[in-house]
Tab-separated table of C-alpha atoms in Angstrom:
chain	number	residue	atom	x	y	z
A	1	MET	CA	17.257	20.435	9.815
A	2	THR	CA	20.885	20.715	9.351
A	3	GLY	CA	22.764	19.207	12.276
A	4	PRO	CA	25.816	20.811	14.290
A	5	GLY	CA	28.199	18.854	11.871
A	6	GLY	CA	26.484	20.316	8.780
A	7	GLY	CA	24.789	17.289	7.722
A	8	HIS	CA	21.048	17.182	7.048
A	9	ARG	CA	19.873	14.394	9.144
A	10	GLN	CA	23.165	12.092	8.570
A	11	LEU	CA	23.897	10.321	11.701
A	12	ASP	CA	27.312	10.350	10.922
A	13	ARG	CA	27.652	14.301	10.801
A	14	LEU	CA	26.554	14.462	14.475
A	15	THR	CA	28.992	14.688	17.692
A	16	ALA	CA	29.326	12.031	20.074
A	17	ALA	CA	27.900	14.545	22.705
A	18	ASP	CA	24.940	15.741	20.466
A	19	LEU	CA	23.941	12.254	19.216
A	20	PRO	CA	21.869	11.261	22.804
A	21	THR	CA	19.759	14.339	22.581
A	22	ARG	CA	19.017	14.326	18.759
A	23	VAL	CA	18.317	10.788	17.955
A	24	GLN	CA	15.540	9.156	20.442
A	25	ALA	CA	14.257	5.516	20.645
A	26	ALA	CA	11.426	6.707	18.566
A	27	SER	CA	13.804	8.041	15.790
A	28	VAL	CA	14.115	5.827	12.446
A	29	LEU	CA	17.481	5.000	11.174
A	30	CYS	CA	17.669	4.482	7.519
A	31	LEU	CA	20.367	2.394	6.050
A	32	PRO	CA	21.248	2.356	2.179
A	33	VAL	CA	22.024	-1.242	0.945
A	34	GLY	CA	23.321	-1.372	-2.698
A	35	SER	CA	25.739	-3.294	-4.488
A	36	THR	CA	28.742	-3.152	-6.770
A	37	GLU	CA	28.132	-4.679	-9.897
A	38	GLN	CA	28.179	-4.453	-13.760
A	39	HIS	CA	25.345	-2.097	-14.909
A	40	GLY	CA	25.755	-2.525	-18.804
A	41	PRO	CA	28.425	-0.287	-20.994
A	42	HIS	CA	26.409	2.833	-19.570
A	43	LEU	CA	25.983	2.954	-16.154
A	44	PRO	CA	28.590	2.902	-12.938
A	45	LEU	CA	29.287	-0.107	-10.867
A	46	ALA	CA	27.938	1.978	-8.099
A	47	THR	CA	24.305	2.473	-9.525
A	48	ASP	CA	22.467	0.538	-7.258
A	49	THR	CA	24.276	2.126	-4.157
A	50	VAL	CA	23.599	5.486	-5.640
A	51	ILE	CA	20.014	4.912	-6.272
A	52	ALA	CA	19.343	3.703	-2.650
A	53	GLU	CA	21.568	6.489	-1.039
A	54	GLU	CA	19.973	9.322	-2.911
A	55	PHE	CA	16.449	7.676	-2.438
A	56	THR	CA	17.132	7.955	1.136
A	57	ARG	CA	18.518	11.643	1.047
A	58	HIS	CA	15.323	12.497	-0.875
A	59	LEU	CA	12.886	10.510	1.402
A	60	ILE	CA	14.557	12.189	4.521
A	61	ALA	CA	14.199	15.673	2.742
A	62	ALA	CA	10.661	15.094	2.410
A	63	HIS	CA	9.576	13.537	5.622
A	64	GLY	CA	12.568	13.615	7.725
A	65	GLU	CA	10.959	15.850	10.178
A	66	ALA	CA	7.783	14.071	10.337
A	67	PHE	CA	9.142	10.608	11.067
A	68	ASP	CA	12.413	11.927	12.582
A	69	LEU	CA	14.405	9.927	9.960
A	70	TRP	CA	18.223	9.854	9.913
A	71	GLN	CA	20.456	8.756	7.117
A	72	LEU	CA	23.330	6.134	7.827
A	73	PRO	CA	26.395	5.574	5.299
A	74	ALA	CA	25.418	3.439	2.637
A	75	VAL	CA	26.781	-0.423	2.233
A	76	PRO	CA	28.018	-0.553	-1.210
A	77	TYR	CA	28.031	-4.361	-1.289
A	78	GLY	CA	25.420	-7.004	-1.712
A	79	ILE	CA	24.578	-10.464	-3.266
A	80	ALA	CA	25.342	-10.318	-7.117
A	81	PRO	CA	26.234	-13.487	-8.487
A	82	GLU	CA	24.129	-13.260	-11.474
A	83	HIS	CA	26.664	-10.439	-12.699
A	84	ALA	CA	29.898	-11.961	-11.548
A	85	TRP	CA	30.917	-12.874	-15.028
A	86	ALA	CA	31.546	-8.925	-15.873
A	87	PRO	CA	34.546	-7.090	-14.430
A	88	GLY	CA	34.125	-4.996	-11.518
A	89	THR	CA	31.172	-6.824	-9.927
A	90	LEU	CA	31.702	-7.598	-6.330
A	91	SER	CA	29.418	-10.170	-4.666
A	92	LEU	CA	28.975	-11.197	-0.906
A	93	THR	CA	28.086	-14.623	-0.079
A	94	ILE	CA	24.505	-15.007	1.925
A	95	THR	CA	26.672	-15.726	5.157
A	96	GLU	CA	28.843	-12.710	4.401
A	97	PHE	CA	25.861	-10.203	3.771
A	98	THR	CA	23.674	-11.239	6.535
A	99	THR	CA	26.561	-11.217	9.003
A	100	LEU	CA	27.502	-7.611	8.050
A	101	LEU	CA	24.038	-6.567	8.401
A	102	HIS	CA	23.602	-8.264	11.689
A	103	THR	CA	26.803	-6.541	12.821
A	104	LEU	CA	25.757	-3.128	11.657
A	105	THR	CA	22.241	-3.103	13.215
A	106	ALA	CA	23.485	-4.406	16.408
A	107	GLN	CA	25.971	-1.663	16.637
A	108	TYR	CA	23.567	1.101	15.635
A	109	ALA	CA	21.138	-0.146	18.281
A	110	ARG	CA	23.847	0.178	20.851
A	111	ALA	CA	25.340	3.536	19.674
A	112	ALA	CA	22.140	5.485	18.613
A	113	ASN	CA	19.514	3.602	20.989
A	114	ALA	CA	16.831	4.229	17.951
A	115	ARG	CA	14.374	1.218	17.903
A	116	ASN	CA	13.266	1.818	14.408
A	117	LEU	CA	15.276	0.747	11.389
A	118	VAL	CA	14.498	0.956	7.392
A	119	LEU	CA	16.746	-0.813	5.096
A	120	ILE	CA	16.739	0.903	1.725
A	121	ASN	CA	17.541	-1.780	-1.048
A	122	GLY	CA	18.989	-0.636	-4.227
A	123	HIS	CA	19.790	-4.062	-5.471
A	124	GLY	CA	17.256	-6.678	-6.697
A	125	GLY	CA	19.527	-9.553	-6.077
A	126	ASN	CA	19.209	-8.451	-1.927
A	127	ARG	CA	15.684	-8.571	-1.931
A	128	GLY	CA	15.043	-12.406	-1.166
A	129	ILE	CA	17.537	-12.547	1.771
A	130	LEU	CA	16.361	-9.175	3.232
A	131	THR	CA	12.820	-10.567	3.215
A	132	ALA	CA	13.784	-13.324	5.449
A	133	LEU	CA	16.646	-11.349	7.620
A	134	VAL	CA	14.172	-8.627	8.644
A	135	TYR	CA	12.731	-11.200	11.016
A	136	GLU	CA	15.940	-12.001	12.314
A	137	LEU	CA	17.098	-8.445	12.768
A	138	GLY	CA	13.804	-7.192	14.583
A	139	HIS	CA	14.005	-10.273	16.844
A	140	ALA	CA	17.706	-10.223	17.841
A	141	GLN	CA	17.764	-6.085	18.513
A	142	ASP	CA	14.166	-5.810	19.601
A	143	ILE	CA	13.480	-3.332	16.952
A	144	SER	CA	10.991	-2.701	14.178
A	145	VAL	CA	12.278	-3.091	10.999
A	146	CYS	CA	11.399	-3.148	7.099
A	147	VAL	CA	12.770	-3.022	3.785
A	148	LEU	CA	12.028	-0.447	1.384
A	149	HIS	CA	12.759	-1.192	-2.392
A	150	PRO	CA	12.643	2.085	-4.314
A	151	LEU	CA	12.503	0.634	-7.996
A	152	ALA	CA	9.397	-1.402	-7.052
A	153	LEU	CA	7.578	1.486	-5.221
A	154	ALA	CA	7.435	3.552	-8.392
A	155	HIS	CA	4.668	2.221	-10.514
A	156	LEU	CA	5.289	3.654	-13.803
A	157	PRO	CA	4.799	1.987	-17.158
A	158	ALA	CA	7.892	0.923	-18.429
A	159	GLY	CA	7.453	-0.844	-21.931
A	160	ASP	CA	7.528	-4.477	-23.616
A	161	ARG	CA	10.147	-6.089	-21.505
A	162	PRO	CA	10.418	-6.539	-17.676
A	163	GLU	CA	12.648	-3.857	-16.218
A	164	ILE	CA	15.129	-5.872	-14.299
A	165	HIS	CA	18.351	-4.478	-14.752
A	166	ALA	CA	20.231	-1.176	-16.394
A	167	GLY	CA	17.290	-0.659	-18.454
A	168	LEU	CA	14.816	2.329	-18.967
A	169	HIS	CA	14.202	2.999	-15.329
A	170	GLU	CA	17.496	2.596	-13.877
A	171	THR	CA	18.966	4.556	-16.562
A	172	ALA	CA	16.348	7.469	-16.085
A	173	LEU	CA	16.852	7.633	-12.158
A	174	MET	CA	20.628	7.864	-12.794
A	175	LEU	CA	20.200	10.520	-15.573
A	176	HIS	CA	18.224	12.341	-12.814
A	177	LEU	CA	20.290	11.698	-9.924
A	178	ALA	CA	23.933	11.445	-11.022
A	179	PRO	CA	23.950	12.303	-14.936
A	180	ASP	CA	27.586	12.859	-14.671
A	181	THR	CA	27.977	9.118	-14.313
A	182	VAL	CA	25.695	8.014	-17.104
A	183	ARG	CA	27.580	7.138	-20.601
A	184	LEU	CA	24.743	6.913	-23.198
A	185	ASP	CA	27.321	7.277	-25.872
A	186	GLN	CA	28.459	3.857	-25.010
A	187	LEU	CA	24.953	2.320	-26.415
A	188	THR	CA	25.229	1.771	-29.848
A	189	ASP	CA	22.209	-0.368	-30.086
A	190	HIS	CA	19.699	-2.458	-27.923
A	191	PRO	CA	18.934	-5.678	-29.639
A	192	PRO	CA	15.603	-7.599	-29.040
A	193	GLN	CA	15.714	-9.579	-25.781
A	194	ASP	CA	13.219	-12.482	-25.572
A	195	ALA	CA	10.710	-11.164	-22.920
A	196	ASP	CA	9.074	-14.569	-22.273
A	197	GLU	CA	12.543	-15.898	-21.531
A	198	ILE	CA	13.332	-13.040	-19.069
A	199	ARG	CA	10.009	-13.930	-17.478
A	200	ARG	CA	10.671	-17.634	-17.432
A	201	GLN	CA	13.927	-17.132	-16.053
A	202	VAL	CA	13.855	-14.095	-13.738
A	203	THR	CA	10.255	-13.146	-12.869
A	204	HIS	CA	8.499	-16.380	-12.895
A	205	ARG	CA	6.692	-16.580	-9.303
A	206	GLY	CA	6.380	-20.732	-9.434
A	207	VAL	CA	10.167	-21.347	-10.381
A	208	SER	CA	13.354	-19.785	-9.272
A	209	TRP	CA	16.426	-20.025	-11.702
A	210	PRO	CA	20.254	-19.152	-11.246
A	211	TRP	CA	19.834	-16.422	-14.113
A	212	ASN	CA	22.976	-14.645	-15.517
A	213	SER	CA	22.865	-11.172	-16.893
A	214	GLY	CA	25.577	-12.377	-19.425
A	215	ASP	CA	23.174	-14.746	-20.990
A	216	PRO	CA	22.238	-13.114	-24.377
A	217	ARG	CA	18.757	-14.687	-24.583
A	218	ILE	CA	17.766	-12.345	-21.739
A	219	ALA	CA	20.244	-9.557	-21.691
A	220	ALA	CA	21.758	-7.215	-24.282
A	221	ALA	CA	25.345	-6.197	-23.337
A	222	GLY	CA	24.352	-7.016	-19.559
A	223	VAL	CA	21.092	-4.871	-19.839
A	224	ILE	CA	17.762	-6.609	-18.955
A	225	GLY	CA	14.785	-4.397	-19.929
A	226	ASN	CA	13.441	-1.616	-22.177
A	227	ASP	CA	15.815	0.693	-24.252
A	228	PRO	CA	18.045	2.585	-22.087
A	229	ARG	CA	18.675	5.228	-24.816
A	230	THR	CA	15.051	6.455	-24.478
A	231	ALA	CA	15.595	7.427	-20.673
A	232	THR	CA	15.239	10.924	-19.758
A	233	PRO	CA	15.946	12.767	-16.473
A	234	ALA	CA	12.356	13.848	-16.298
A	235	LEU	CA	11.379	10.045	-16.148
A	236	GLY	CA	13.719	9.676	-13.560
A	237	ALA	CA	12.374	12.630	-11.363
A	238	ARG	CA	8.862	11.083	-11.623
A	239	LEU	CA	10.209	7.721	-10.612
A	240	LEU	CA	11.846	9.280	-7.779
A	241	ASP	CA	9.067	11.244	-6.645
A	242	GLU	CA	6.531	8.448	-6.903
A	243	ALA	CA	8.713	6.048	-4.958
A	244	VAL	CA	9.163	8.608	-2.191
A	245	ALA	CA	5.319	9.213	-1.931
A	246	SER	CA	4.410	5.714	-2.197
A	247	ALA	CA	6.991	5.124	0.958
A	248	VAL	CA	4.939	6.967	3.434
A	249	PRO	CA	2.376	4.241	4.314
A	250	ALA	CA	5.113	2.043	5.199
A	251	LEU	CA	6.854	4.849	7.780
A	252	GLU	CA	3.339	5.404	9.029
A	253	ALA	CA	2.983	1.568	9.749
A	254	LEU	CA	6.456	1.394	11.345
A	255	THR	CA	6.386	4.382	13.335
A	256	GLY	CA	2.735	4.789	14.351
A	257	ARG	CA	2.559	8.398	13.214
A	258	LYS	CA	0.563	9.783	10.740
A	259	SER	CA	1.977	12.278	7.930
A	260	SER	CA	0.476	15.345	6.817
A	261	CYS	CA	0.898	13.663	3.176
A	262	SER	CA	-1.788	11.024	4.052
């Protein structure tokens, strides 16, 4: 459905006069949250934001009518101290990040009157804070809220190394979603990383470390994952399709509605 302002279920494309009749209490606001940070020599600083925004767009194209989904403008900033060593990385503090999302949520709840919110998170570094923050946002605004993590929703095999940052999966998604921004010619090689060290520092469930994507033990030129040179647009399309399909149960639980895809 195209809104009066030409936007496909984009809240900011509606007029102020149209919004009260188009967006109801049962509507679902979808807020993409990304980051601005290094993504190796081959992907843009906006990678996480692009993935969050484009996943939201595809989710709404597939299920917007069934769940009355509305896309909000993306937040391009997150918590990224693990990438602060690299040029171009911007990182909010925890206080700044949570205050920003509290403010935006309160403003949208007031301005649009929708009582459902989905945060679409494109950056792994935001995840821990968002897990706790959804409690606060829900209570503060009396709304139903959850977080979708697109890269974690797509359960396709990756390879020998954990897919953490700018590796095979993110590169494949960007080749599918924004191929003009990908510079595979800048990747001359992909030296071995210590998979055990990645698991110890980054993915260990029993211990949390302040890891750094500039650490050569776990990263190659800021990349932590499988060889991005093997990525293809077709793999990116598969990842996106699976993530969109995997999000349906969460939307059903949030809204109490059933999708015809179930």
